[in-house]
Short mmCIF file of C-alpha atoms in Angstrom, two decimals:
data_model
loop_
_atom_site.label_atom_id
_atom_site.label_comp_id
_atom_site.label_asym_id
_atom_site.label_seq_id
_atom_site.Cartn_x
_atom_site.Cartn_y
_atom_site.Cartn_z
CA MET A 1 -168.94 182.29 66.10
CA ILE A 2 -171.62 182.96 63.33
CA SER A 3 -173.97 180.30 62.54
CA PRO A 4 -174.13 178.67 58.84
CA ASN A 5 -177.33 180.42 58.40
CA ALA A 6 -176.16 183.80 59.69
CA THR A 7 -173.09 183.43 57.83
CA ARG A 8 -175.44 182.64 54.27
CA THR A 9 -177.38 185.59 54.95
CA ILE A 10 -174.64 188.01 55.23
CA THR A 11 -173.36 186.10 52.16
CA LEU A 12 -176.60 186.39 50.21
CA ALA A 13 -176.87 190.36 51.05
CA PHE A 14 -173.17 191.02 49.79
CA CYS A 15 -174.08 188.85 46.55
CA PHE A 16 -176.98 191.52 46.36
CA ILE A 17 -175.01 194.80 46.21
CA THR A 18 -172.40 192.70 44.15
CA ALA A 19 -175.52 192.65 41.30
CA LEU A 20 -176.27 196.02 41.94
CA GLY A 21 -173.15 197.44 40.65
CA ALA A 22 -172.46 194.56 38.62
CA GLY A 23 -172.16 197.08 35.64
CA THR A 24 -175.15 198.52 36.86
CA ASN A 25 -177.16 196.38 33.76
CA TYR A 26 -175.68 197.81 31.13
CA SER A 27 -178.47 197.36 28.85
CA GLN A 28 -180.93 199.34 30.83
CA VAL A 29 -178.18 202.04 31.96
CA PHE A 30 -177.33 202.66 28.76
CA SER A 31 -180.55 204.21 27.74
CA ALA A 32 -180.02 206.89 30.87
CA TYR A 33 -177.44 207.95 28.85
CA GLY A 34 -177.17 206.90 25.06
CA GLU A 35 -178.63 209.67 23.74
CA GLN A 36 -177.03 212.22 25.17
CA LEU A 37 -173.94 210.69 24.51
CA ALA A 38 -174.87 210.49 20.84
CA LYS A 39 -175.15 214.19 20.61
CA LYS A 40 -172.02 214.83 22.35
CA LEU A 41 -169.64 212.63 19.88
CA GLU A 42 -172.25 213.62 17.05
CA LEU A 43 -173.16 210.00 16.29
CA ASN A 44 -175.98 208.68 14.54
CA HIS A 45 -178.23 205.65 15.85
CA THR A 46 -176.87 203.18 13.86
CA GLN A 47 -173.29 203.95 15.83
CA ILE A 48 -174.80 204.50 18.86
CA GLY A 49 -176.51 200.96 18.43
CA LEU A 50 -173.29 199.73 17.84
CA ILE A 51 -171.71 201.37 21.23
CA ALA A 52 -174.93 199.46 23.05
CA SER A 53 -174.40 195.95 21.47
CA CYS A 54 -170.42 195.93 22.08
CA GLY A 55 -171.50 196.74 25.94
CA ASN A 56 -173.79 193.84 25.91
CA ALA A 57 -170.83 191.71 24.05
CA GLY A 58 -168.88 192.20 26.76
CA VAL A 59 -171.17 190.94 29.02
CA TYR A 60 -172.67 187.42 27.19
CA PHE A 61 -169.61 186.87 25.19
CA THR A 62 -167.16 186.54 27.73
CA ALA A 63 -169.57 184.86 30.26
CA PRO A 64 -168.46 181.31 28.83
CA ALA A 65 -165.21 182.18 30.13
CA TRP A 66 -165.49 183.99 33.19
CA GLY A 67 -167.99 180.94 34.14
CA HIS A 68 -165.29 178.67 33.38
CA PHE A 69 -162.66 180.93 35.52
CA ILE A 70 -165.37 181.14 38.83
CA ASP A 71 -165.82 177.16 38.93
CA ARG A 72 -162.19 176.93 39.28
CA LEU A 73 -160.68 179.96 41.36
CA PRO A 74 -161.50 181.69 44.54
CA LEU A 75 -164.57 183.98 43.99
CA ARG A 76 -162.36 186.64 45.27
CA VAL A 77 -160.27 186.70 42.49
CA PRO A 78 -163.30 186.90 39.59
CA LEU A 79 -164.52 189.97 41.81
CA LEU A 80 -161.37 191.85 42.08
CA ILE A 81 -160.69 191.62 38.79
CA SER A 82 -164.16 192.45 37.63
CA SER A 83 -163.82 195.66 39.98
CA VAL A 84 -161.10 197.14 37.92
CA LEU A 85 -162.79 196.40 35.01
CA LEU A 86 -166.10 198.14 35.96
CA PHE A 87 -163.80 201.35 37.07
CA THR A 88 -161.93 201.44 33.69
CA GLY A 89 -164.85 200.76 31.44
CA TYR A 90 -167.14 203.58 33.09
CA PHE A 91 -164.58 206.31 33.76
CA GLY A 92 -163.10 205.94 30.50
CA ILE A 93 -166.46 206.60 28.77
CA HIS A 94 -166.85 209.62 31.31
CA SER A 95 -163.52 211.17 30.31
CA PHE A 96 -164.97 210.62 26.15
CA TYR A 97 -167.90 212.76 27.80
CA ALA A 98 -166.06 215.27 28.91
CA GLY A 99 -163.82 215.76 26.20
CA TYR A 100 -161.25 214.79 28.55
CA VAL A 101 -159.80 212.40 25.70
CA GLN A 102 -159.91 213.17 21.79
CA SER A 103 -159.79 210.96 18.81
CA GLN A 104 -160.99 210.63 15.46
CA MET A 105 -162.20 207.37 16.13
CA PRO A 106 -164.19 207.51 18.93
CA VAL A 107 -167.00 204.96 18.25
CA PHE A 108 -164.02 202.45 18.32
CA TRP A 109 -162.85 203.21 21.99
CA VAL A 110 -166.17 204.02 23.13
CA ALA A 111 -167.43 200.95 22.14
CA LEU A 112 -164.13 199.23 23.52
CA LEU A 113 -165.01 200.85 26.57
CA SER A 114 -168.40 199.61 26.57
CA VAL A 115 -167.00 196.05 26.18
CA ILE A 116 -164.62 196.55 28.88
CA ALA A 117 -167.26 197.27 31.48
CA GLY A 118 -169.74 194.76 30.47
CA MET A 119 -166.76 192.53 31.23
CA GLY A 120 -166.44 193.62 34.61
CA GLY A 121 -170.38 193.06 35.25
CA SER A 122 -170.40 189.79 33.44
CA GLY A 123 -167.84 188.54 35.94
CA SER A 124 -169.24 190.18 38.65
CA LEU A 125 -172.95 188.77 38.62
CA LEU A 126 -171.85 185.48 37.71
CA SER A 127 -169.55 185.37 40.98
CA ALA A 128 -172.92 186.29 42.93
CA LEU A 129 -174.87 183.87 41.18
CA SER A 130 -172.34 181.18 41.51
CA ALA A 131 -172.07 181.85 45.19
CA THR A 132 -175.72 181.95 46.20
CA ALA A 133 -176.62 178.83 43.80
CA ARG A 134 -173.87 176.91 46.05
CA SER A 135 -175.39 178.33 49.82
CA PHE A 136 -178.62 177.53 48.60
CA ASN A 137 -180.46 174.03 48.07
CA ASN A 138 -183.35 173.25 45.79
CA ASN A 139 -186.17 174.52 48.13
CA SER A 140 -184.95 178.26 48.20
CA ARG A 141 -182.54 178.36 45.74
CA ALA A 142 -184.61 180.29 42.59
CA THR A 143 -186.07 182.75 45.36
CA ALA A 144 -182.00 183.06 46.53
CA SER A 145 -181.22 183.60 42.53
CA GLY A 146 -183.92 186.00 42.28
CA ILE A 147 -182.93 188.02 45.15
CA VAL A 148 -179.61 188.63 44.37
CA LEU A 149 -180.49 189.04 40.47
CA SER A 150 -183.17 191.52 41.18
CA GLY A 151 -180.25 193.67 42.56
CA PHE A 152 -178.67 193.53 38.67
CA GLY A 153 -182.41 194.68 37.61
CA LEU A 154 -182.70 197.76 40.32
CA SER A 155 -178.84 199.03 39.60
CA ALA A 156 -180.18 201.39 36.68
CA PHE A 157 -182.77 202.67 38.88
CA PHE A 158 -180.19 203.25 41.67
CA TYR A 159 -177.88 204.75 40.22
CA SER A 160 -180.14 207.13 38.19
CA PHE A 161 -181.44 208.16 40.90
CA ILE A 162 -178.57 209.29 42.95
CA SER A 163 -177.45 210.85 40.04
CA HIS A 164 -180.56 212.77 39.26
CA GLU A 165 -180.78 213.83 42.79
CA ALA A 166 -177.17 214.64 43.62
CA PHE A 167 -176.36 215.85 40.11
CA PRO A 168 -179.30 216.68 38.45
CA GLY A 169 -179.20 217.29 34.68
CA SER A 170 -175.55 216.45 34.42
CA THR A 171 -174.55 212.98 32.70
CA ASP A 172 -171.18 213.88 32.89
CA ASP A 173 -171.64 213.51 36.83
CA PHE A 174 -173.72 210.20 36.44
CA LEU A 175 -171.03 208.33 34.44
CA VAL A 176 -168.19 209.45 37.33
CA ALA A 177 -170.96 208.17 39.83
CA LEU A 178 -171.31 204.27 37.56
CA ALA A 179 -167.69 204.31 38.01
CA VAL A 180 -166.95 204.70 41.25
CA GLY A 181 -170.12 203.01 42.53
CA THR A 182 -170.25 199.98 40.38
CA SER A 183 -166.25 199.05 41.13
CA LEU A 184 -166.56 199.80 45.01
CA SER A 185 -169.98 197.45 45.13
CA VAL A 186 -168.23 194.84 43.47
CA LEU A 187 -165.30 194.76 45.87
CA LEU A 188 -167.21 195.21 48.68
CA GLY A 189 -168.74 191.62 47.68
CA ALA A 190 -164.97 190.05 47.28
CA PHE A 191 -164.01 190.70 51.04
CA PHE A 192 -167.63 189.54 52.15
CA ILE A 193 -168.84 186.39 49.94
CA ASN A 194 -168.57 183.20 51.44
CA VAL A 195 -169.70 179.90 49.89
CA VAL A 196 -171.76 178.27 52.73
CA PRO A 197 -173.09 174.85 51.34
CA PRO A 198 -176.61 173.66 52.01
CA GLU A 199 -176.79 171.43 55.39
CA THR A 200 -178.17 168.20 52.81
CA GLU A 201 -174.69 168.69 50.93
CA LYS A 202 -172.48 170.06 53.47
CA SER A 203 -171.93 166.90 55.40
CA ALA A 204 -170.54 165.00 52.07
CA ALA A 205 -168.58 168.35 50.94
CA GLN A 206 -164.76 168.70 51.28
CA HIS A 207 -162.83 172.35 51.54
CA ASP A 208 -160.20 173.22 50.24
CA GLU A 209 -157.89 175.99 51.70
CA GLU A 210 -159.50 179.08 50.31
CA GLY A 211 -162.72 177.35 51.63
CA ARG A 212 -164.65 176.52 48.69
CA PRO A 213 -166.58 173.60 48.30
CA LEU A 214 -165.89 170.05 46.42
CA PHE A 215 -168.94 168.57 47.08
CA ASP A 216 -169.18 164.49 46.38
CA GLU A 217 -171.66 164.25 43.41
CA PRO A 218 -173.57 161.09 45.09
CA SER A 219 -174.36 163.17 48.39
CA LEU A 220 -175.96 166.11 46.62
CA ASP A 221 -179.96 166.74 45.94
CA ASP A 222 -181.79 164.48 43.00
CA ASP A 223 -181.91 167.89 41.11
CA ILE A 224 -178.21 168.15 40.63
CA MET A 225 -176.79 164.81 40.48
CA THR A 226 -176.06 164.47 36.51
CA SER A 227 -173.97 167.41 36.60
CA LYS A 228 -172.60 167.65 32.91
CA SER A 229 -169.81 170.02 31.39
CA PRO A 230 -170.30 172.77 28.77
CA ILE A 231 -169.15 170.67 26.10
CA ALA A 232 -171.74 167.69 27.10
CA ILE A 233 -174.32 169.94 27.11
CA VAL A 234 -174.18 171.49 23.66
CA LYS A 235 -174.64 167.88 22.14
CA THR A 236 -178.31 167.82 23.70
CA VAL A 237 -181.39 169.06 22.05
CA ASP A 238 -182.21 170.71 25.43
CA PHE A 239 -179.18 173.16 25.25
CA TRP A 240 -180.39 174.25 21.92
CA LEU A 241 -184.13 174.59 22.45
CA LEU A 242 -183.11 176.45 26.09
CA PHE A 243 -180.85 178.89 24.04
CA SER A 244 -183.16 179.47 21.33
CA ILE A 245 -186.37 180.53 23.67
CA ILE A 246 -183.64 182.82 25.93
CA ALA A 247 -181.65 183.86 22.65
CA LEU A 248 -185.36 185.32 20.76
CA LEU A 249 -186.55 186.48 24.14
CA ALA A 250 -183.79 188.62 25.43
CA GLY A 251 -182.56 190.02 22.39
CA THR A 252 -186.39 191.30 22.21
CA GLY A 253 -185.84 192.63 25.47
CA LEU A 254 -182.28 194.16 24.76
CA MET A 255 -184.37 195.87 21.63
CA TRP A 256 -186.54 197.74 23.74
CA ILE A 257 -183.93 198.36 26.71
CA ASN A 258 -180.99 200.12 24.54
CA ASN A 259 -183.94 202.19 22.27
CA VAL A 260 -186.13 203.26 24.45
CA GLY A 261 -184.63 206.57 24.60
CA ALA A 262 -184.81 206.69 21.04
CA VAL A 263 -188.25 206.10 21.10
CA VAL A 264 -189.38 208.49 23.57
CA GLN A 265 -187.15 211.29 21.68
CA ALA A 266 -189.24 210.20 18.42
CA LEU A 267 -192.68 210.57 19.92
CA PHE A 268 -192.04 213.79 21.37
CA ALA A 269 -190.91 215.37 18.63
CA TYR A 270 -193.52 214.17 16.44
CA HIS A 271 -196.10 215.36 19.40
CA HIS A 272 -194.61 218.43 20.80
CA PRO A 273 -193.91 221.07 18.42
CA HIS A 274 -192.47 223.28 21.42
CA TYR A 275 -189.85 220.41 21.86
CA ASP A 276 -188.45 220.68 25.31
CA SER A 277 -184.76 218.85 25.52
CA VAL A 278 -185.16 219.02 29.31
CA ALA A 279 -188.52 217.45 29.33
CA VAL A 280 -187.62 214.41 26.85
CA GLU A 281 -184.45 213.83 29.01
CA GLN A 282 -186.86 213.52 32.10
CA ALA A 283 -188.93 211.07 29.90
CA GLN A 284 -186.21 209.21 29.06
CA ALA A 285 -184.89 208.94 32.83
CA ARG A 286 -188.64 207.65 33.79
CA GLN A 287 -188.56 205.05 31.45
CA VAL A 288 -185.50 203.78 32.41
CA SER A 289 -186.19 203.42 36.22
CA LEU A 290 -189.66 202.18 35.14
CA LEU A 291 -187.38 199.51 33.35
CA SER A 292 -185.31 199.12 36.55
CA LEU A 293 -187.77 198.41 38.76
CA THR A 294 -190.21 196.42 36.98
CA ASN A 295 -187.19 194.18 36.01
CA CYS A 296 -186.16 194.11 39.66
CA GLY A 297 -189.96 192.80 40.67
CA GLY A 298 -189.94 190.32 37.58
CA ARG A 299 -186.40 188.94 39.08
CA ILE A 300 -187.86 188.80 42.53
CA LEU A 301 -191.38 187.39 41.63
CA ILE A 302 -190.48 184.49 39.77
CA GLY A 303 -187.58 183.46 42.09
CA LEU A 304 -190.79 183.56 44.87
CA SER A 305 -194.03 182.28 42.48
CA SER A 306 -191.68 178.83 41.11
CA ASP A 307 -190.33 178.20 44.36
CA PHE A 308 -193.96 178.04 46.21
CA MET A 309 -195.46 176.49 43.11
CA PHE A 310 -192.48 173.69 43.01
CA ASN A 311 -192.80 172.92 46.73
CA ARG A 312 -196.56 173.34 46.58
CA PHE A 313 -198.00 171.76 43.99
CA LYS A 314 -194.93 170.27 41.85
CA LEU A 315 -195.32 172.82 38.82
CA ASP A 316 -192.72 172.25 36.56
CA ARG A 317 -190.43 175.33 36.14
CA ALA A 318 -190.14 174.68 32.56
CA TRP A 319 -194.20 176.25 32.23
CA TRP A 320 -192.65 179.31 33.20
CA ALA A 321 -190.66 179.65 30.05
CA ALA A 322 -193.95 179.44 27.90
CA ILE A 323 -195.85 182.18 30.41
CA ILE A 324 -193.14 184.32 30.46
CA SER A 325 -192.89 184.05 26.26
CA GLY A 326 -196.74 184.91 26.81
CA VAL A 327 -195.86 188.43 28.64
CA PHE A 328 -193.40 189.52 26.21
CA LEU A 329 -195.80 188.75 23.56
CA VAL A 330 -198.09 190.84 24.88
CA SER A 331 -195.76 193.42 25.61
CA GLN A 332 -194.59 193.73 21.64
CA ILE A 333 -198.51 194.22 20.87
CA VAL A 334 -199.13 196.66 23.31
CA ALA A 335 -195.74 198.96 22.25
CA GLN A 336 -196.81 198.75 18.54
CA SER A 337 -200.06 200.53 19.39
CA ILE A 338 -198.85 203.27 21.48
CA GLN A 339 -198.65 206.32 19.81
CA LEU A 340 -198.41 208.95 22.54
CA PRO A 341 -195.28 209.08 24.83
CA VAL A 342 -197.08 209.70 28.04
CA HIS A 343 -197.99 205.76 27.60
CA LEU A 344 -195.20 204.46 26.67
CA GLY A 345 -194.92 203.27 30.47
CA TRP A 346 -197.34 200.56 30.37
CA ALA A 347 -195.02 199.07 27.09
CA THR A 348 -191.92 199.25 29.46
CA ALA A 349 -193.16 198.14 32.39
CA LEU A 350 -194.45 194.76 30.72
CA ILE A 351 -191.19 194.47 28.85
CA GLY A 352 -189.24 194.92 32.36
CA LEU A 353 -191.65 192.49 34.05
CA SER A 354 -190.78 189.64 31.18
CA TYR A 355 -187.22 190.52 30.57
CA GLY A 356 -186.54 190.33 34.16
CA SER A 357 -188.30 186.87 35.01
CA LEU A 358 -186.58 185.47 31.85
CA PHE A 359 -183.46 185.88 33.68
CA ALA A 360 -184.47 184.71 37.08
CA ILE A 361 -185.64 181.55 35.32
CA GLY A 362 -182.81 181.12 33.15
CA PRO A 363 -179.96 179.69 35.62
CA VAL A 364 -182.38 178.18 37.54
CA LEU A 365 -183.28 175.43 34.84
CA THR A 366 -180.11 175.60 33.64
CA LEU A 367 -178.99 174.35 36.99
CA GLU A 368 -181.69 171.79 37.17
CA ILE A 369 -181.24 170.33 33.61
CA TRP A 370 -177.48 170.17 34.08
CA GLY A 371 -176.34 170.24 37.74
CA LEU A 372 -174.10 172.79 40.50
CA HIS A 373 -170.67 171.45 39.42
CA SER A 374 -170.37 173.49 36.02
CA PHE A 375 -172.85 175.78 36.60
CA SER A 376 -171.09 178.96 36.47
CA SER A 377 -169.85 177.29 32.84
CA ASN A 378 -172.88 176.09 31.73
CA TRP A 379 -174.72 179.37 32.47
CA GLY A 380 -172.51 181.21 31.27
CA LEU A 381 -172.25 179.21 27.84
CA MET A 382 -176.35 180.16 27.86
CA SER A 383 -175.71 183.62 27.98
CA LEU A 384 -173.98 183.68 24.97
CA ALA A 385 -178.13 183.20 23.34
CA PRO A 386 -178.87 187.14 23.88
CA ALA A 387 -174.99 188.27 22.90
CA LEU A 388 -175.83 187.15 19.44
CA ALA A 389 -179.77 187.80 19.50
CA GLY A 390 -179.21 191.19 21.40
CA PRO A 391 -177.04 192.91 18.46
CA VAL A 392 -178.59 191.62 15.65
CA LEU A 393 -182.04 193.44 16.54
CA ASN A 394 -180.53 196.25 18.14
CA LEU A 395 -178.99 197.01 14.75
CA LEU A 396 -182.01 196.40 12.56
CA PHE A 397 -183.55 198.74 14.81
CA GLY A 398 -180.80 201.68 14.53
CA SER A 399 -180.75 200.78 10.48
CA ILE A 400 -184.62 201.14 10.48
CA TYR A 401 -184.87 204.21 12.91
CA ASP A 402 -182.27 206.17 10.82
CA SER A 403 -184.07 205.41 7.53
CA HIS A 404 -186.74 207.52 8.85
CA ALA A 405 -184.87 210.38 9.82
CA PRO A 406 -184.39 213.36 8.07
CA THR A 407 -183.04 214.15 4.70
CA ASP A 408 -180.92 217.06 4.48
CA ASP A 409 -183.55 219.11 2.66
CA ASP A 410 -185.30 218.40 5.54
CA LEU A 411 -182.78 219.88 8.22
CA GLN A 412 -182.89 222.62 5.94
CA LYS A 413 -186.64 223.43 6.31
CA TYR A 414 -186.66 222.51 10.26
CA SER A 415 -183.50 224.83 10.92
CA VAL A 416 -186.08 227.81 10.37
CA LEU A 417 -188.48 226.41 12.50
CA GLU A 418 -185.73 225.46 14.78
CA GLY A 419 -185.87 229.21 16.40
CA ILE A 420 -189.64 229.25 16.71
CA PHE A 421 -190.99 225.98 17.85
CA ASN A 422 -187.15 224.38 19.30
CA MET A 423 -187.83 221.93 16.56
CA PRO A 424 -184.80 219.57 16.98
CA ALA A 425 -183.15 220.03 13.48
CA THR A 426 -180.54 217.39 13.68
CA SER A 427 -180.01 214.49 11.57
CA SER A 428 -179.99 211.85 14.50
CA THR A 429 -183.81 212.71 15.52
CA CYS A 430 -186.46 210.57 13.74
CA LEU A 431 -189.24 213.25 13.41
CA GLU A 432 -192.16 210.29 12.20
CA GLY A 433 -193.83 208.94 15.59
CA ARG A 434 -194.12 205.55 15.84
CA LYS A 435 -193.82 205.39 12.33
CA CYS A 436 -189.52 205.75 12.63
CA TYR A 437 -189.36 202.15 14.52
CA VAL A 438 -192.77 200.21 14.43
CA SER A 439 -191.25 198.13 11.60
CA ALA A 440 -188.74 196.55 14.14
CA LEU A 441 -191.47 195.89 17.01
CA HIS A 442 -193.33 193.59 14.12
CA LEU A 443 -190.15 191.45 14.16
CA THR A 444 -189.68 191.09 17.87
CA THR A 445 -193.65 189.90 17.86
CA LEU A 446 -192.82 186.95 15.26
CA ALA A 447 -189.65 186.16 17.57
CA CYS A 448 -192.29 186.10 20.76
CA VAL A 449 -194.84 183.95 18.82
CA VAL A 450 -191.95 181.43 17.92
CA ALA A 451 -190.13 181.61 21.63
CA LEU A 452 -193.32 180.55 22.98
CA ILE A 453 -194.44 177.74 20.56
CA LEU A 454 -190.84 176.53 21.62
CA SER A 455 -191.40 176.79 25.31
CA VAL A 456 -194.83 175.21 25.28
CA TYR A 457 -193.27 172.58 23.16
CA GLY A 458 -190.41 172.12 25.86
CA ALA A 459 -192.67 172.28 28.71
CA LEU A 460 -195.10 169.31 27.25
CA ARG A 461 -191.93 167.31 26.53
CA ARG A 462 -191.26 166.87 30.34
CA ARG A 463 -191.31 163.62 31.97
CA PRO A 464 -192.11 162.68 35.91
CA ARG A 465 -188.84 162.95 37.58
CA THR A 466 -186.75 163.83 34.93
CA PRO A 467 -184.72 166.72 34.51
CA ILE A 468 -186.95 169.60 32.67
CA PHE A 469 -187.06 169.21 28.70
CA MET A 470 -184.97 166.20 28.98
CA GLN A 471 -186.64 163.29 26.67
CA ASP A 472 -183.71 160.67 27.92
CA THR A 473 -183.87 159.24 31.57
CA PRO A 474 -181.56 159.97 34.36
CA GLU A 475 -179.42 157.06 33.30
CA ASP A 476 -178.70 158.53 30.08
CA ARG A 477 -177.86 161.26 31.55
CA SER A 478 -175.44 160.14 34.14
CA GLU A 479 -173.49 157.90 31.66
#
C-alpha cells in the first residue's frame, strides 16, 4: 500500500503536469503566435488585442464559477471538462489559421475559441491548485503551490520549445501541439490527482465516497480556522485591498505579455532597414521563452522564500506583496528606457519574474486570510482582478500602437522600399520604435506606484497573530 507521503508526492507531480497543460499560460503562449495570426487573418493590433483579452477573460472571469464547482464536486469532473475545452479551443484556432474554417467574422469566432481555451486552462489550474492546498499544511503549502504554479509559468516555454524543435517556423503545427498537449496533460491529472489531507487535519477529517475530505473546522490549523465564503469576503476591506493590488500588477504584466511580440516587431522595424521576418519571429520566440522561464522561476522562488522567511523569522507574507510591487515598478522603468531589441530581455525577465511571483503569493494570501473550506471559490473570485484590469490595459496598448501605425500615404511610400529593404509595409506594423508603445508604459508605471503604496499600507496594518491585512480580530471573523 502506498504511504500518504508517497501519494502526496505523486499528486504534487501530476498537479504540476496538469498546470503545465492548463492553457499553457494563455497570456504568454499567445505572444508566440499572435502576430502570425494577425497577419494570416489580416487583423490590426486592436483586433488581435481583443482576441488576447477574450482568452484572458476566459481564464479569469470563469474562475469564480470554476471555484464553486471545484469546492463541491470530485476534482476528476472539472479536470475532464477542462481537457475537452482546451482541445476544442486550440484546435479551433488552428482550424482558422490553417484555413480549414473560414468566416466573414473571424475576430468573433477566434475570440470565442480563445474564451473556450481560457476556460479550460482556468478549470484545470484551479483544480490542481485546490488539490495542492488541501494536501499540504501551512509550513509547506506555499512551496508546494509554487511548484504547481511553476508548471503554469513554464508551459509556454515547454510547448514553444517542442514546437520549434519538431516543427521549426510552423505556427500551424504549433497550434496542433497546443491542442493535443494541453488536453492530454489535464486528462492525465484527472486520473492521478488525489487529495491527501495533512496529518494535522487528517485525524479529524471524514471522507465521502469520492475520497474528498470533509474537514472538521475546529481541528484545522490556526491559519484556516476562520474560513469565509465568497459572499462574506466581498464585504471586507481586505478583499478590496488585495483585489486592487492584484488588478494593478496583473494588468501591467498581462499588457506586456500579450504585446511583447508587437514590441519586438516595432523595434526591429525601426532599427533594421533590411527587415528579416524570420529574425523577428525568432526574437519573439526568445521573449516568450524568457517570459515563461522567469515566470516559472518567480513562482518557485516566492514559494520557497515565503515559507523559509515565515518558518524561520515569522515574516508576514503580506510584505511579499510590497516586494513584488517594487520589482514590477522597476520592470516598467527599465522597459521604458529600452530602445534596441537586443536589450528587451532585461524588461521581459523582470516582468516575468514579478508576474510569476504575484500569482504564487496571491493564492497563499487568499488561503491565509479566508481559510481552506472555500479556497477555490475565494481565489476564483480574486481572479476577477486581472480579468478586469488586463483587457483595459491591453486595449489601451492596442489603441496607442495603432495610432502610430503607417497611414495610407506612408504605405504607398514604403511599398516602393519594400522590394529593396524588405521593409514591412503593412498597416499592422508600427515603424516608430519605442514611440509606438511607450505611452502605455507610462500608464502601467503609475499603476505599479499605486500598487506599491497599497501593498505597503496593507502590510503595515498587520496585527500580531491575526489574519494578514485584517483590522478585526479572529473573534470578529468567526462570527
